Short mmCIF file of C-alpha atoms in Angstrom, two decimals:
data_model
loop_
_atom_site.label_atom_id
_atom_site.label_comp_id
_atom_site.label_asym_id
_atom_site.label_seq_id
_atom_site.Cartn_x
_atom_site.Cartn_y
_atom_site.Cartn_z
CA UNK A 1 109.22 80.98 75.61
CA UNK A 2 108.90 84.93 75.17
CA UNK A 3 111.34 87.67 75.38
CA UNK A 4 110.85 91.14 74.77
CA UNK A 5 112.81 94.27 74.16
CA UNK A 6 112.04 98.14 74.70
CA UNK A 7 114.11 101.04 75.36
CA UNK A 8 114.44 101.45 79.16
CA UNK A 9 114.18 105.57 78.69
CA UNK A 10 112.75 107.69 75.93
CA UNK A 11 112.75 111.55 76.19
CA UNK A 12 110.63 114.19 74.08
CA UNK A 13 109.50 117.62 74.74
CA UNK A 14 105.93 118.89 74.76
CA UNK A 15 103.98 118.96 71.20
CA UNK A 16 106.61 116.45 69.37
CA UNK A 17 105.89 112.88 67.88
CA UNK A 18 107.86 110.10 69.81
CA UNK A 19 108.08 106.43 68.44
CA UNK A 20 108.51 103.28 71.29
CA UNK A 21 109.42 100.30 69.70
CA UNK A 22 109.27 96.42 70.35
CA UNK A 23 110.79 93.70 69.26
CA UNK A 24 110.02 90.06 70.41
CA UNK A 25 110.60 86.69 70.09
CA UNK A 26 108.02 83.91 70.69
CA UNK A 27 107.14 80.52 70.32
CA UNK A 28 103.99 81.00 69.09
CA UNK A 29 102.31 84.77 68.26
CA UNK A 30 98.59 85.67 68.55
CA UNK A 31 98.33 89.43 69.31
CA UNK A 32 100.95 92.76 71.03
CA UNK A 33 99.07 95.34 73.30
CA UNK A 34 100.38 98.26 74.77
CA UNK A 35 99.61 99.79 78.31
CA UNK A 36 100.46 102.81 80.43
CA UNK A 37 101.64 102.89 83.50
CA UNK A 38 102.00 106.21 85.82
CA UNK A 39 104.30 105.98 88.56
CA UNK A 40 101.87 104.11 91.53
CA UNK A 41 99.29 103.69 89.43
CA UNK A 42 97.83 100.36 87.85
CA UNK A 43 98.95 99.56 84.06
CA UNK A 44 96.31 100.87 81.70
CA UNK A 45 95.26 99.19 78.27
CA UNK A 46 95.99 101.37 75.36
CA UNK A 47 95.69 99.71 72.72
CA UNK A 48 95.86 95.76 70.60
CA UNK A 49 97.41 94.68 67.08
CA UNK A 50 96.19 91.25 66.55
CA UNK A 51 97.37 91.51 62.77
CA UNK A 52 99.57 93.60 60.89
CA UNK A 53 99.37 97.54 60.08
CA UNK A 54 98.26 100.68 62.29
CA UNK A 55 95.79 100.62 64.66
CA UNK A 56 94.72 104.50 65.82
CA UNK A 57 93.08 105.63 69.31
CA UNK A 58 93.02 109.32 69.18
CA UNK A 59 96.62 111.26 69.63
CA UNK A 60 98.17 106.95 70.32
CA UNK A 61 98.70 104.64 67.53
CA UNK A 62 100.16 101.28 67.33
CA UNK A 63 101.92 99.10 64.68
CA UNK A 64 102.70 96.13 63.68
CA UNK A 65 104.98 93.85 61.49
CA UNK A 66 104.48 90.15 62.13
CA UNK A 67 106.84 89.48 59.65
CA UNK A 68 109.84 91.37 61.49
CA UNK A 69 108.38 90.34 65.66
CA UNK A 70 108.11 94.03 65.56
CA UNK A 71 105.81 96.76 66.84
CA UNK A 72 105.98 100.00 67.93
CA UNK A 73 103.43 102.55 69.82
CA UNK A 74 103.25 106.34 68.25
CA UNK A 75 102.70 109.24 70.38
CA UNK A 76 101.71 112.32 69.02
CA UNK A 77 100.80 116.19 70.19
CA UNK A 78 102.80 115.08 73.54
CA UNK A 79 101.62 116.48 76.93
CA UNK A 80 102.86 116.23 80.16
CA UNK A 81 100.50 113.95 81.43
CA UNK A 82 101.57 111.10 78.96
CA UNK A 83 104.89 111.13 81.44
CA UNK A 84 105.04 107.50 82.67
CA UNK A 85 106.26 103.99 81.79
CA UNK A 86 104.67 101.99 78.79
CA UNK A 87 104.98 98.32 78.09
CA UNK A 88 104.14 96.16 74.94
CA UNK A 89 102.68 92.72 76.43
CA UNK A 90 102.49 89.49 73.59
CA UNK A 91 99.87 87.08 73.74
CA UNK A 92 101.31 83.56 75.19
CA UNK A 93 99.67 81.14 72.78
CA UNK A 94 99.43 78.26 75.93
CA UNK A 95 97.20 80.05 78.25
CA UNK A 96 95.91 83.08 76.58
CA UNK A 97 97.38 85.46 78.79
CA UNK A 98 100.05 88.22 77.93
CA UNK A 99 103.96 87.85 78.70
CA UNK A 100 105.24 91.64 79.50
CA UNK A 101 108.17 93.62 78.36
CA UNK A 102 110.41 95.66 80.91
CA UNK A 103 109.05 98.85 79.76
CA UNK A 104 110.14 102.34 78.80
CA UNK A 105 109.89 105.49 80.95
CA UNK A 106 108.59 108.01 78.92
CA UNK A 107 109.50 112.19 80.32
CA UNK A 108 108.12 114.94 78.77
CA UNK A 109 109.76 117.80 79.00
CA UNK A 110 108.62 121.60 79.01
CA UNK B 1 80.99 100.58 86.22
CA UNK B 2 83.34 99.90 89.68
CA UNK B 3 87.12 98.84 88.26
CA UNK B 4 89.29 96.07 90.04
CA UNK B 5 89.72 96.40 93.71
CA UNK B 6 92.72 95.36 95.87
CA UNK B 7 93.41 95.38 99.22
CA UNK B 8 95.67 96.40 101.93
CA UNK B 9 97.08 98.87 99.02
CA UNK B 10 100.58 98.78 101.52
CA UNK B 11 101.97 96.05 103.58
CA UNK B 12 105.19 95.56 105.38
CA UNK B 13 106.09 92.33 107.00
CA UNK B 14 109.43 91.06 108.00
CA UNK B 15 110.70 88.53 106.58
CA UNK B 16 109.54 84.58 107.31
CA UNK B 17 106.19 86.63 108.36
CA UNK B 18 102.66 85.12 106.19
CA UNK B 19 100.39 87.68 104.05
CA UNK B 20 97.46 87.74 102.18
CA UNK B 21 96.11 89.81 99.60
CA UNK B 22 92.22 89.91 98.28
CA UNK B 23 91.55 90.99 94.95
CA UNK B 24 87.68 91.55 93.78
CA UNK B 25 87.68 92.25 89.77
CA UNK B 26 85.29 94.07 87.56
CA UNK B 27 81.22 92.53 87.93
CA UNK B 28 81.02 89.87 85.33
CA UNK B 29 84.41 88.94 84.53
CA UNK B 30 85.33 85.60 83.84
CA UNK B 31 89.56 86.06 84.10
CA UNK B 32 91.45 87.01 86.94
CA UNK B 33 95.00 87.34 86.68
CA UNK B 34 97.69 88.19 89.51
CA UNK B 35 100.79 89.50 88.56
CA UNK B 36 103.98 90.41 90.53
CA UNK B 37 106.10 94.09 89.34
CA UNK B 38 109.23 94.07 90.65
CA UNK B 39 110.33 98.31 90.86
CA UNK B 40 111.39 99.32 86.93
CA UNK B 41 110.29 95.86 85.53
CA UNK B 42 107.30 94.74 83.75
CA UNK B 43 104.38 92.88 85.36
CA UNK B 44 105.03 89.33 85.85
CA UNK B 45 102.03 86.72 85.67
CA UNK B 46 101.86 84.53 88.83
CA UNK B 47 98.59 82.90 88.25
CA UNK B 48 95.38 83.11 85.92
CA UNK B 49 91.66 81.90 87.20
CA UNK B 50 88.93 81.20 84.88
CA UNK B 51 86.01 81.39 86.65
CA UNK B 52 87.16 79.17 89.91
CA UNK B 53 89.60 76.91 87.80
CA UNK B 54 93.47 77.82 87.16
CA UNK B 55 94.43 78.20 83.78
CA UNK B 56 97.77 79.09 84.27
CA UNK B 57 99.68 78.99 87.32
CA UNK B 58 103.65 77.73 85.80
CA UNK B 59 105.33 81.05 87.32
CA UNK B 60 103.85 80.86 90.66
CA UNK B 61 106.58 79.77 93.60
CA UNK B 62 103.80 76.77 95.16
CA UNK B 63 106.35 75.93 97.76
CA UNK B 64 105.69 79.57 99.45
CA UNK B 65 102.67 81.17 97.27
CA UNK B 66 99.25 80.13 96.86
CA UNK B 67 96.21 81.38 95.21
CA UNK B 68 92.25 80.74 94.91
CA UNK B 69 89.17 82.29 93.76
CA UNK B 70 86.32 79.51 95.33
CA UNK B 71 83.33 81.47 94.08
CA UNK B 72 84.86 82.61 90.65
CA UNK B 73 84.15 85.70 91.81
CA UNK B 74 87.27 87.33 94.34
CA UNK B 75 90.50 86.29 95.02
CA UNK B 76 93.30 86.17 97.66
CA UNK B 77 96.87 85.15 97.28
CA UNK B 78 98.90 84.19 100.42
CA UNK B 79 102.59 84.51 100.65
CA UNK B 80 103.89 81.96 103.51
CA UNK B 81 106.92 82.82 104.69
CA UNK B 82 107.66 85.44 102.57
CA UNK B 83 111.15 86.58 101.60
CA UNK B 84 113.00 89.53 101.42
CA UNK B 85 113.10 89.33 97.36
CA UNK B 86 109.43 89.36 97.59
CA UNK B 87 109.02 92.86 97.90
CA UNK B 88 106.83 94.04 95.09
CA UNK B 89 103.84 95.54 94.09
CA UNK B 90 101.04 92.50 93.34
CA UNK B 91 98.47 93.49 90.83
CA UNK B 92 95.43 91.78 89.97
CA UNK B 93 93.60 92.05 87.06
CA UNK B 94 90.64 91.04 85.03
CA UNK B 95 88.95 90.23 81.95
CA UNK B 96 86.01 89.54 80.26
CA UNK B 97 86.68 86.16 79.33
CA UNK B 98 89.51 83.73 78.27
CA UNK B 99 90.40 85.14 74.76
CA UNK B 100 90.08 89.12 75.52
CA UNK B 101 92.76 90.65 75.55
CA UNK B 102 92.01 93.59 77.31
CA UNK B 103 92.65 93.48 80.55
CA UNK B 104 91.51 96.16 83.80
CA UNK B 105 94.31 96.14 86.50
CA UNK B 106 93.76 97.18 89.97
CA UNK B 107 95.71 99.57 92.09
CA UNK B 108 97.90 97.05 93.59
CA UNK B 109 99.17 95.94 96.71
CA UNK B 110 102.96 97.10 97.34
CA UNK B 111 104.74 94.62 99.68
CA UNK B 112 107.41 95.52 101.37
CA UNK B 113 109.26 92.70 103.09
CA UNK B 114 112.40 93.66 105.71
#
């Protein structure tokens, strides 16, 4: 089976650098993606690590280290509008599809 | 292009009641994927199409839930009778085929069963 682990609640203020980690634990590991999720809106893909190192999408990155079942997703020049809930999502080696962790609730303060 | 779209986008039903919920995903896409998100959890797969055929459908509850897409094109799932820890927001999503792992959700359909 899968498991994975965020924070539940991560706070930063406008302009800083936050860090959300992930750790997991699978039977069998093909790939981590991150999405975004706004409060009543529909989970957005941000971005995929398939193997290990940085991956960069503009202000996002993402890591990873298959070697520790660990990744994290890097947020940088913060705004408001990055306020919402982000998940890391492993790829379930029996049916392709992605096995999601409970998020973390990002706020961005002022 | 036109993204995923669900509909009703809210439903309440009391409890024991049936529902349905159609899902029609991005033109071209091969995967279809519903998921149930319980408030403050992550999404939960229920079931994943490819094309008409079910690739995955271990999390689904069959003796209450059910699920096709006859065309490979839309999709409805049916709750029947639906309980009270049911209440949810169902998502569907798609993707370009079997091994991308990008996936486009809808809006969702939030469920609220009394």
């Amino acid at each position: 089976g899968q498991s994975l682990e965020q924070p539940s609640e991560v706070t930063a203020v406008e302009g800083a650098i936050v860090q959300i980690n992930c750790t997991y634990q699978t039977s069998g590991f093909y790939g981590l993606s991150w999405y975004q999720q706004h409060d009543g809106g529909a989970p957005t893909f941000l971005s995929y690590n398939g193997l290990d190192g940085l991956e960069e999408t503009g202000r996002f990155s993402s890591f990873l280290s298959r070697s520790d079942s660990y990744g994290y997703l890097l947020l940088q020049e913060l705004q408001m509008k990055d306020s919402a809930s982000y998940f890391c999502a492993v790829r379930d080696p029996r049916g392709q599809n992605f096995v999601f962790g409970p998020g973390t609730r990002l706020s961005v303060l002022p | 292009e036109a993204g995923v779209a669900q509909s009703p986008r809210y439903k309440i039903i009391e409890k024991r009641q049936s529902v349905a919920f159609w899902c029609n995903p991005i033109s071209g896409h091969a995967t279809l994927y519903w998921y149930q998100q319980i408030l403050g959890q992550g999404p939960k797969l229920l079931i994943q199409f490819q094309n008409n055929g079910v690739v995955d459908d271990s999390q689904l509850p069959k003796d209450r839930f059910s699920a096709e897409r006859l065309k490979g094109v839309d999709s409805t799932l049916k709750i029947q009778p639906a309980k009270l820890e049911d209440s949810a927001v169902y998502l569907c999503a798609s993707s370009t085929g079997h091994g991308s792992y990008e996936q486009y959700f809808g809006p969702g359909t939030r469920l609220t069963v009394t």
